[in-house]
Amino acid sequence: MSKTYRRISDSDQQSIIKYVSDLAEKNGEVLSWKLLEKKFGFTRQAMQAKPRVKFAFQNAKEAIRNEGKVSRRIGALSHEELVKKVEELEGYVKQLEEREVKWKQRWQRIAYNLRKKGLQVVEVDSSPAGGAELPNHQEADKILRLVDDDEIPPPLS
């Protein structure tokens, strides 16, 4: 006997989130994944796999626990602010991924040119002889800046 499960659609997610939010506002209601499983027919695992549903559930549990007061950690940012922050972070990740591709291509060129000169990357990428110390981060940054053509994107604040 095979059970068939339907996928959680966006409208299902909205319904679950609204129900969970309403329970949090009523305060005193019991909120559990079992209750949601019975009401909506999805497994706990399926609902927890949806970040918006999971966030709404955690937010509601905390609001119920704190008698309707949402913690500053969860309630400090509005939905729009969170969406904006996610978009910023996605842009930053994209910049870093592009830099990684360029970095890999650059090191492939370096490895190719080393081999052309009769050297192996292992020979060049070894610890300094005689126990000499490598330059610290700031010194290495100054040296690499001379040969680097692109700046590393600044961290987001």
CSV table of C-alpha atoms in Angstrom, one decimal:
chain,number,residue,atom,x,y,z
A,1,MET,CA,0.0,0.0,0.0
A,2,SER,CA,1.6,3.2,-1.2
A,3,LYS,CA,0.8,6.6,0.3
A,4,THR,CA,1.0,9.6,-2.0
A,5,TYR,CA,2.0,12.9,-0.6
A,6,ARG,CA,1.3,16.3,-2.1
A,7,ARG,CA,3.9,19.0,-2.1
A,8,ILE,CA,3.5,22.1,0.1
A,9,SER,CA,2.6,24.9,-2.3
A,10,ASP,CA,3.1,28.6,-1.6
A,11,SER,CA,-0.6,29.0,-0.7
A,12,ASP,CA,-0.3,26.0,1.7
A,13,GLN,CA,2.7,27.8,3.3
A,14,GLN,CA,0.7,31.0,3.6
A,15,SER,CA,-2.1,29.1,5.2
A,16,ILE,CA,0.1,27.4,7.7
A,17,ILE,CA,2.0,30.6,8.5
A,18,LYS,CA,-1.4,32.5,9.0
A,19,TYR,CA,-2.7,29.7,11.3
A,20,VAL,CA,0.5,29.7,13.3
A,21,SER,CA,0.5,33.5,13.7
A,22,ASP,CA,-3.2,33.5,14.7
A,23,LEU,CA,-2.4,30.9,17.4
A,24,ALA,CA,0.5,33.0,18.7
A,25,GLU,CA,-1.9,36.0,19.0
A,26,LYS,CA,-4.5,34.0,20.9
A,27,ASN,CA,-1.8,33.2,23.4
A,28,GLY,CA,-2.3,30.2,25.6
A,29,GLU,CA,-3.1,27.8,22.7
A,30,VAL,CA,-1.0,24.8,22.4
A,31,LEU,CA,1.2,24.9,19.3
A,32,SER,CA,2.9,21.7,18.1
A,33,TRP,CA,4.0,20.1,14.9
A,34,LYS,CA,1.5,17.3,15.6
A,35,LEU,CA,-1.3,19.8,15.6
A,36,LEU,CA,-0.1,21.2,12.3
A,37,GLU,CA,0.2,17.7,10.8
A,38,LYS,CA,-3.4,16.9,11.7
A,39,LYS,CA,-4.7,20.3,10.5
A,40,PHE,CA,-2.9,20.5,7.2
A,41,GLY,CA,-2.0,16.9,6.4
A,42,PHE,CA,1.8,17.5,5.9
A,43,THR,CA,4.5,15.8,7.8
A,44,ARG,CA,6.6,17.7,10.4
A,45,GLN,CA,9.7,17.1,8.3
A,46,ALA,CA,8.0,18.5,5.1
A,47,MET,CA,6.9,21.6,7.0
A,48,GLN,CA,10.2,22.2,8.7
A,49,ALA,CA,11.9,22.0,5.3
A,50,LYS,CA,10.2,25.2,4.4
A,51,PRO,CA,12.2,28.0,6.0
A,52,ARG,CA,9.3,30.5,6.2
A,53,VAL,CA,7.1,27.9,7.9
A,54,LYS,CA,9.8,26.9,10.3
A,55,PHE,CA,10.6,30.6,11.1
A,56,ALA,CA,6.9,31.3,11.7
A,57,PHE,CA,6.6,28.3,14.0
A,58,GLN,CA,9.6,29.2,16.0
A,59,ASN,CA,8.5,32.8,16.2
A,60,ALA,CA,5.0,31.8,17.4
A,61,LYS,CA,6.4,29.3,20.0
A,62,GLU,CA,8.5,32.1,21.4
A,63,ALA,CA,5.6,34.6,21.4
A,64,ILE,CA,3.4,32.0,23.3
A,65,ARG,CA,6.2,31.3,25.7
A,66,ASN,CA,6.7,35.0,26.4
A,67,GLU,CA,3.0,35.7,26.7
A,68,GLY,CA,2.6,37.4,23.3
A,69,LYS,CA,5.8,39.4,23.4
A,70,VAL,CA,8.1,38.6,20.4
A,71,SER,CA,11.7,38.7,21.4
A,72,ARG,CA,13.9,41.5,20.0
A,73,ARG,CA,16.0,38.9,18.1
A,74,ILE,CA,13.0,37.8,16.1
A,75,GLY,CA,10.8,40.9,16.0
A,76,ALA,CA,13.6,43.5,15.5
A,77,LEU,CA,13.5,43.4,11.7
A,78,SER,CA,10.4,43.7,9.5
A,79,HIS,CA,9.7,41.4,6.6
A,80,GLU,CA,10.9,44.1,4.1
A,81,GLU,CA,14.1,44.6,6.0
A,82,LEU,CA,14.8,40.8,6.1
A,83,VAL,CA,14.1,40.6,2.4
A,84,LYS,CA,16.4,43.5,1.7
A,85,LYS,CA,19.1,41.9,3.9
A,86,VAL,CA,18.7,38.5,2.1
A,87,GLU,CA,19.1,40.3,-1.3
A,88,GLU,CA,22.2,42.1,-0.1
A,89,LEU,CA,23.7,38.8,1.1
A,90,GLU,CA,22.8,37.0,-2.1
A,91,GLY,CA,24.6,39.8,-4.1
A,92,TYR,CA,27.6,39.5,-1.8
A,93,VAL,CA,27.7,35.7,-2.2
A,94,LYS,CA,27.5,36.2,-6.0
A,95,GLN,CA,30.5,38.6,-5.9
A,96,LEU,CA,32.5,36.1,-3.9
A,97,GLU,CA,31.5,33.2,-6.3
A,98,GLU,CA,32.7,35.3,-9.2
A,99,ARG,CA,36.0,36.1,-7.4
A,100,GLU,CA,36.4,32.4,-6.7
A,101,VAL,CA,36.0,31.5,-10.4
A,102,LYS,CA,38.6,34.1,-11.3
A,103,TRP,CA,40.9,32.9,-8.5
A,104,LYS,CA,40.7,29.3,-9.7
A,105,GLN,CA,41.4,30.4,-13.3
A,106,ARG,CA,44.3,32.5,-12.2
A,107,TRP,CA,45.9,29.6,-10.3
A,108,GLN,CA,45.3,27.3,-13.2
A,109,ARG,CA,47.3,29.7,-15.4
A,110,ILE,CA,50.0,30.0,-12.7
A,111,ALA,CA,50.2,26.2,-12.5
A,112,TYR,CA,50.4,25.9,-16.3
A,113,ASN,CA,53.1,28.5,-16.6
A,114,LEU,CA,55.1,26.9,-13.8
A,115,ARG,CA,54.9,23.5,-15.6
A,116,LYS,CA,56.0,25.2,-18.8
A,117,LYS,CA,59.1,26.5,-17.0
A,118,GLY,CA,59.9,23.0,-15.7
A,119,LEU,CA,58.6,23.5,-12.1
A,120,GLN,CA,56.0,21.7,-10.2
A,121,VAL,CA,53.4,23.5,-8.1
A,122,VAL,CA,54.5,21.3,-5.2
A,123,GLU,CA,58.0,22.7,-5.4
A,124,VAL,CA,56.8,26.3,-5.3
A,125,ASP,CA,54.0,25.7,-2.7
A,126,SER,CA,56.2,24.5,0.1
A,127,SER,CA,57.3,25.8,3.5
A,128,PRO,CA,60.1,28.2,3.5
A,129,ALA,CA,63.6,26.7,3.9
A,130,GLY,CA,65.6,27.0,7.1
A,131,GLY,CA,62.5,27.7,9.2
A,132,ALA,CA,62.1,31.2,7.9
A,133,GLU,CA,58.7,32.7,8.8
A,134,LEU,CA,56.1,33.7,6.3
A,135,PRO,CA,55.0,37.3,6.2
A,136,ASN,CA,52.0,38.2,8.5
A,137,HIS,CA,48.6,38.9,7.1
A,138,GLN,CA,49.2,42.6,6.6
A,139,GLU,CA,52.6,42.2,4.9
A,140,ALA,CA,51.2,39.5,2.6
A,141,ASP,CA,48.2,41.7,1.8
A,142,LYS,CA,50.6,44.5,0.8
A,143,ILE,CA,52.7,42.1,-1.4
A,144,LEU,CA,49.6,40.6,-3.0
A,145,ARG,CA,48.0,44.0,-3.6
A,146,LEU,CA,50.9,44.8,-6.0
A,147,VAL,CA,50.0,41.8,-8.2
A,148,ASP,CA,46.3,41.6,-7.6
A,149,ASP,CA,44.1,43.3,-10.2
A,150,ASP,CA,40.8,43.2,-8.3
A,151,GLU,CA,40.0,44.2,-4.8
A,152,ILE,CA,38.3,41.6,-2.5
A,153,PRO,CA,34.7,42.8,-1.9
A,154,PRO,CA,34.4,44.5,1.5
A,155,PRO,CA,32.5,42.5,4.1
A,156,LEU,CA,28.9,43.5,4.7
A,157,SER,CA,28.2,45.2,8.0
